[in-house]
Amino acid sequence: MNNVTLIVKDTTLVTMDRDLSILEGHALAVRDSRIVALGPSADILAAYASPVVLDGRDRFVFPGFINTHTHLFQNALKGLGRDLRLFDWLDNSVRKALHEIRSVDVYNAAVAGCLENIRSGVTTVLDYMYAHASESGLDDAVVRAFERTGIRGILGRAHTKTDGFPEPARCPINETEDMFYADVDRLRAELNGHETVSLALAPGIIWDMDPDGYRRLRQYADQHGLRITMHLDETPEDDAFTRAHYDMNTAELLDQTGILGEDFIGAHLVHLDSTTLEIFGRRKIKCSHNPVSNLLLASGVAPVPTLKRMGLDVGLGTDGAASNDTQNMLEVIKLAAIVHKGFHQDPTILNAVDVLKMATIEGARVVGREDDLGSLEVGKLADFFLFDPRTVACVPVTDPITCLVYSSNPTSVQTVVIHGRIVLQDGVFCSTDETEAVYALQESAYHLRQRVGLGNTINGRPVAVGPFTRCA
């Protein structure tokens, strides 16, 4: 008998493999970090022995979701600047706070954000971290949160210009491109060989670098094998800027500088003209669809059906909690499945299987990890979750995929395994005190708002919720 480290028995495996196999009465075996066997439960239990055996009866096992775009530090700024368009929202929330966001703020926000991602079935998150204006080392707080919660993290180390911010939001640190590359060098060395945390490059938005800066970025990415991710065409302002300064649209400028390619992840991609679509198709870029934030900020609806007809890989992203206002991937999945039906008045345009692919195997292709992630197959990393449909939200259940896409919520995400390790079991986190994480974020976010003078009003009167009362 072969020894393994984990078995899930007597369950239904929604594999998301090439054949979209759904295997009832099956089991999977994990040795250390990888899946080593799938098969009928009786066969697996006869061939493998494990100290940990999870009972999967009446549950479905799905590959872990890939969140292809978020900003975990924004969990500290949730609920601010609501009912505004993108740049008005930025000016009334994030940009007012960047000069005061400290390591403890980032860490508490990132821990809570990772936990919420995990609770909604996410096992890999690409965090687009652009808060670097108050003190050095803020990215390290995100890495610590990845490690504490056990999530698989891709740190998108961003570069954002802040030297033009007016008083009182003027920043103590206005990062130059040389400072950016020096810190990327440091992070690259420190994360080299890390089991679950990797690095990507993330220029903020089109005006954060000039053409020479983008050419330098492409050279660095090629030299070190790093993916590039970037906010792109979320609003018409991108193209307005490049036409005014370079007499071409954003995609044309990026194409001329060599940025676009199969290792480029465009986030949002809402306002795309025919020239842009042709360039994207030719360069075979990867796409991150963020429907919740696009609708909340009234940015529009990305042409996802067109991108998919072109053969481009499209993943899903929650975006940051300051523009979502959650990290609930199940909410993103359902909205992605229905918003295009309504927008195009075509109920067939994206079905449940299409959207689940976007959350799993297509998301894995977007982040360049399709050989390791995105489906339940022998040899792939053991990133998956057990889904319990025995809830009033889900019943009656007709098939696992329709149930998950249209009827589920995070209460059904019962157990989550990442890199072969159980991080959430029967609804309880194994390495993180969730209650402490909630209280810590409420307190640090309140004090951040107080330091920078941010808050909401209702009927013209200020309303603020302070730290929660801790019981003795």
Tab-separated table of N, CA, C and O in Angstrom, residues 62-67 114 117-126 146 149-154 196 329 359-360 373-375 381-386 413 415-419 421 423:
chain	number	residue	atom	x	y	z
A	62	PHE	N	-14.155	20.939	-5.961
A	62	PHE	CA	-13.830	21.802	-7.095
A	62	PHE	C	-12.364	22.210	-7.028
A	62	PHE	O	-11.802	22.348	-5.932
A	63	PRO	N	-11.733	22.455	-8.169
A	63	PRO	CA	-10.411	23.097	-8.133
A	63	PRO	C	-10.536	24.473	-7.495
A	63	PRO	O	-11.560	25.155	-7.636
A	64	GLY	N	-9.494	24.894	-6.790
A	64	GLY	CA	-9.518	26.215	-6.195
A	64	GLY	C	-9.615	27.307	-7.245
A	64	GLY	O	-9.066	27.202	-8.343
A	65	PHE	N	-10.327	28.371	-6.911
A	65	PHE	CA	-10.469	29.501	-7.826
A	65	PHE	C	-9.171	30.317	-7.873
A	65	PHE	O	-8.407	30.362	-6.900
A	66	ILE	N	-8.971	30.986	-8.995
A	66	ILE	CA	-7.832	31.887	-9.189
A	66	ILE	C	-8.377	33.317	-9.253
A	66	ILE	O	-9.101	33.665	-10.197
A	67	ASN	N	-8.061	34.124	-8.268
A	67	ASN	CA	-8.455	35.532	-8.277
A	67	ASN	C	-7.354	36.305	-9.003
A	67	ASN	O	-6.273	36.533	-8.451
A	114	CYS	N	-7.361	37.869	2.540
A	114	CYS	CA	-7.016	36.486	2.207
A	114	CYS	C	-8.039	35.510	2.784
A	114	CYS	O	-8.444	34.551	2.113
A	117	ASN	N	-11.142	35.641	0.696
A	117	ASN	CA	-10.901	34.922	-0.552
A	117	ASN	C	-11.015	33.419	-0.340
A	117	ASN	O	-11.700	32.723	-1.091
A	118	ILE	N	-10.344	32.917	0.681
A	118	ILE	CA	-10.368	31.477	0.946
A	118	ILE	C	-11.789	31.010	1.225
A	118	ILE	O	-12.226	29.968	0.717
A	119	ARG	N	-12.529	31.771	2.009
A	119	ARG	CA	-13.910	31.385	2.341
A	119	ARG	C	-14.795	31.283	1.100
A	119	ARG	O	-15.822	30.589	1.131
A	120	SER	N	-14.441	31.955	0.032
A	120	SER	CA	-15.248	31.864	-1.190
A	120	SER	C	-14.600	30.962	-2.235
A	120	SER	O	-14.947	31.028	-3.413
A	121	GLY	N	-13.658	30.102	-1.807
A	121	GLY	CA	-13.106	29.089	-2.691
A	121	GLY	C	-11.843	29.466	-3.423
A	121	GLY	O	-11.335	28.684	-4.231
A	122	VAL	N	-11.299	30.651	-3.146
A	122	VAL	CA	-10.075	31.091	-3.813
A	122	VAL	C	-8.870	30.439	-3.152
A	122	VAL	O	-8.729	30.468	-1.926
A	123	THR	N	-7.993	29.868	-3.969
A	123	THR	CA	-6.749	29.299	-3.451
A	123	THR	C	-5.516	30.025	-3.962
A	123	THR	O	-4.431	29.873	-3.399
A	124	THR	N	-5.667	30.799	-5.035
A	124	THR	CA	-4.567	31.619	-5.565
A	124	THR	C	-5.076	33.036	-5.794
A	124	THR	O	-6.134	33.231	-6.399
A	125	VAL	N	-4.313	34.024	-5.334
A	125	VAL	CA	-4.708	35.411	-5.511
A	125	VAL	C	-3.535	36.206	-6.077
A	125	VAL	O	-2.401	36.067	-5.615
A	126	LEU	N	-3.812	36.995	-7.097
A	126	LEU	CA	-2.822	37.930	-7.642
A	126	LEU	C	-3.128	39.293	-7.026
A	126	LEU	O	-4.122	39.934	-7.386
A	146	PHE	N	0.010	36.390	3.201
A	146	PHE	CA	-0.054	35.163	2.405
A	146	PHE	C	0.395	33.970	3.245
A	146	PHE	O	-0.258	32.926	3.279
A	149	THR	N	-2.008	33.006	6.315
A	149	THR	CA	-3.302	32.410	5.970
A	149	THR	C	-3.156	31.137	5.156
A	149	THR	O	-4.099	30.346	5.069
A	150	GLY	N	-2.001	30.936	4.518
A	150	GLY	CA	-1.770	29.749	3.713
A	150	GLY	C	-2.224	29.861	2.284
A	150	GLY	O	-2.126	28.884	1.521
A	151	ILE	N	-2.699	31.015	1.847
A	151	ILE	CA	-3.144	31.166	0.469
A	151	ILE	C	-1.946	31.191	-0.476
A	151	ILE	O	-0.839	31.570	-0.085
A	152	ARG	N	-2.154	30.767	-1.703
A	152	ARG	CA	-1.101	30.881	-2.714
A	152	ARG	C	-1.152	32.308	-3.265
A	152	ARG	O	-2.182	32.738	-3.795
A	153	GLY	N	-0.063	33.036	-3.132
A	153	GLY	CA	-0.075	34.443	-3.481
A	153	GLY	C	0.878	34.796	-4.600
A	153	GLY	O	2.006	34.305	-4.655
A	154	ILE	N	0.408	35.635	-5.497
A	154	ILE	CA	1.263	36.266	-6.505
A	154	ILE	C	1.286	37.751	-6.167
A	154	ILE	O	0.257	38.422	-6.232
A	196	THR	N	4.906	28.957	-2.077
A	196	THR	CA	3.554	29.409	-2.405
A	196	THR	C	3.446	30.888	-2.752
A	196	THR	O	2.338	31.368	-3.015
A	329	MET	N	-15.467	35.668	-4.268
A	329	MET	CA	-15.369	35.222	-5.643
A	329	MET	C	-16.657	34.567	-6.134
A	329	MET	O	-16.975	34.630	-7.334
A	359	ALA	N	-13.009	30.960	-13.777
A	359	ALA	CA	-12.576	31.009	-12.375
A	359	ALA	C	-11.501	29.988	-12.058
A	359	ALA	O	-10.819	30.111	-11.033
A	360	THR	N	-11.336	28.969	-12.925
A	360	THR	CA	-10.416	27.869	-12.610
A	360	THR	C	-9.326	27.738	-13.679
A	360	THR	O	-8.288	28.392	-13.581
A	373	LEU	N	-2.149	24.336	-11.792
A	373	LEU	CA	-3.370	24.779	-11.132
A	373	LEU	C	-4.560	24.714	-12.081
A	373	LEU	O	-4.411	24.494	-13.276
A	374	GLY	N	-5.749	24.907	-11.515
A	374	GLY	CA	-6.937	25.121	-12.334
A	374	GLY	C	-7.789	23.906	-12.612
A	374	GLY	O	-8.907	24.042	-13.118
A	375	SER	N	-7.318	22.709	-12.316
A	375	SER	CA	-8.108	21.495	-12.535
A	375	SER	C	-7.630	20.416	-11.581
A	375	SER	O	-6.526	20.495	-11.030
A	381	LEU	N	-0.852	20.596	-8.527
A	381	LEU	CA	-0.825	20.966	-7.115
A	381	LEU	C	-2.192	20.749	-6.473
A	381	LEU	O	-3.237	20.932	-7.121
A	382	ALA	N	-2.165	20.351	-5.228
A	382	ALA	CA	-3.394	20.036	-4.492
A	382	ALA	C	-4.000	21.306	-3.935
A	382	ALA	O	-3.857	21.636	-2.752
A	383	ASP	N	-4.664	22.067	-4.808
A	383	ASP	CA	-5.399	23.279	-4.443
A	383	ASP	C	-6.859	23.034	-4.791
A	383	ASP	O	-7.229	23.032	-5.980
A	384	PHE	N	-7.710	22.825	-3.799
A	384	PHE	CA	-9.108	22.518	-4.080
A	384	PHE	C	-9.948	22.801	-2.844
A	384	PHE	O	-9.419	23.093	-1.767
A	385	PHE	N	-11.279	22.734	-3.012
A	385	PHE	CA	-12.151	22.919	-1.856
A	385	PHE	C	-13.332	21.957	-1.930
A	385	PHE	O	-13.749	21.533	-3.002
A	386	LEU	N	-13.815	21.606	-0.751
A	386	LEU	CA	-15.012	20.791	-0.618
A	386	LEU	C	-16.211	21.717	-0.457
A	386	LEU	O	-16.230	22.578	0.432
A	413	VAL	N	-18.658	26.646	1.216
A	413	VAL	CA	-17.235	26.313	1.092
A	413	VAL	C	-16.790	25.795	2.453
A	413	VAL	O	-16.475	26.550	3.367
A	415	THR	N	-14.361	23.103	3.348
A	415	THR	CA	-12.956	22.786	3.624
A	415	THR	C	-12.128	23.193	2.417
A	415	THR	O	-12.524	22.936	1.275
A	416	VAL	N	-10.983	23.830	2.667
A	416	VAL	CA	-10.115	24.316	1.587
A	416	VAL	C	-8.718	23.751	1.801
A	416	VAL	O	-8.162	23.820	2.910
A	417	VAL	N	-8.157	23.213	0.725
A	417	VAL	CA	-6.801	22.663	0.736
A	417	VAL	C	-5.946	23.471	-0.233
A	417	VAL	O	-6.348	23.679	-1.391
A	418	ILE	N	-4.799	23.937	0.224
A	418	ILE	CA	-3.870	24.700	-0.616
A	418	ILE	C	-2.475	24.116	-0.438
A	418	ILE	O	-1.994	23.982	0.684
A	419	HIS	N	-1.854	23.756	-1.558
A	419	HIS	CA	-0.512	23.158	-1.536
A	419	HIS	C	-0.501	21.893	-0.675
A	419	HIS	O	0.483	21.590	-0.004
A	421	ARG	N	-2.146	21.343	1.978
A	421	ARG	CA	-2.377	21.607	3.399
A	421	ARG	C	-3.807	22.093	3.605
A	421	ARG	O	-4.302	22.939	2.846
A	423	VAL	N	-6.275	24.433	5.020
A	423	VAL	CA	-6.232	25.772	5.616
A	423	VAL	C	-7.576	26.165	6.222
A	423	VAL	O	-7.632	27.041	7.095
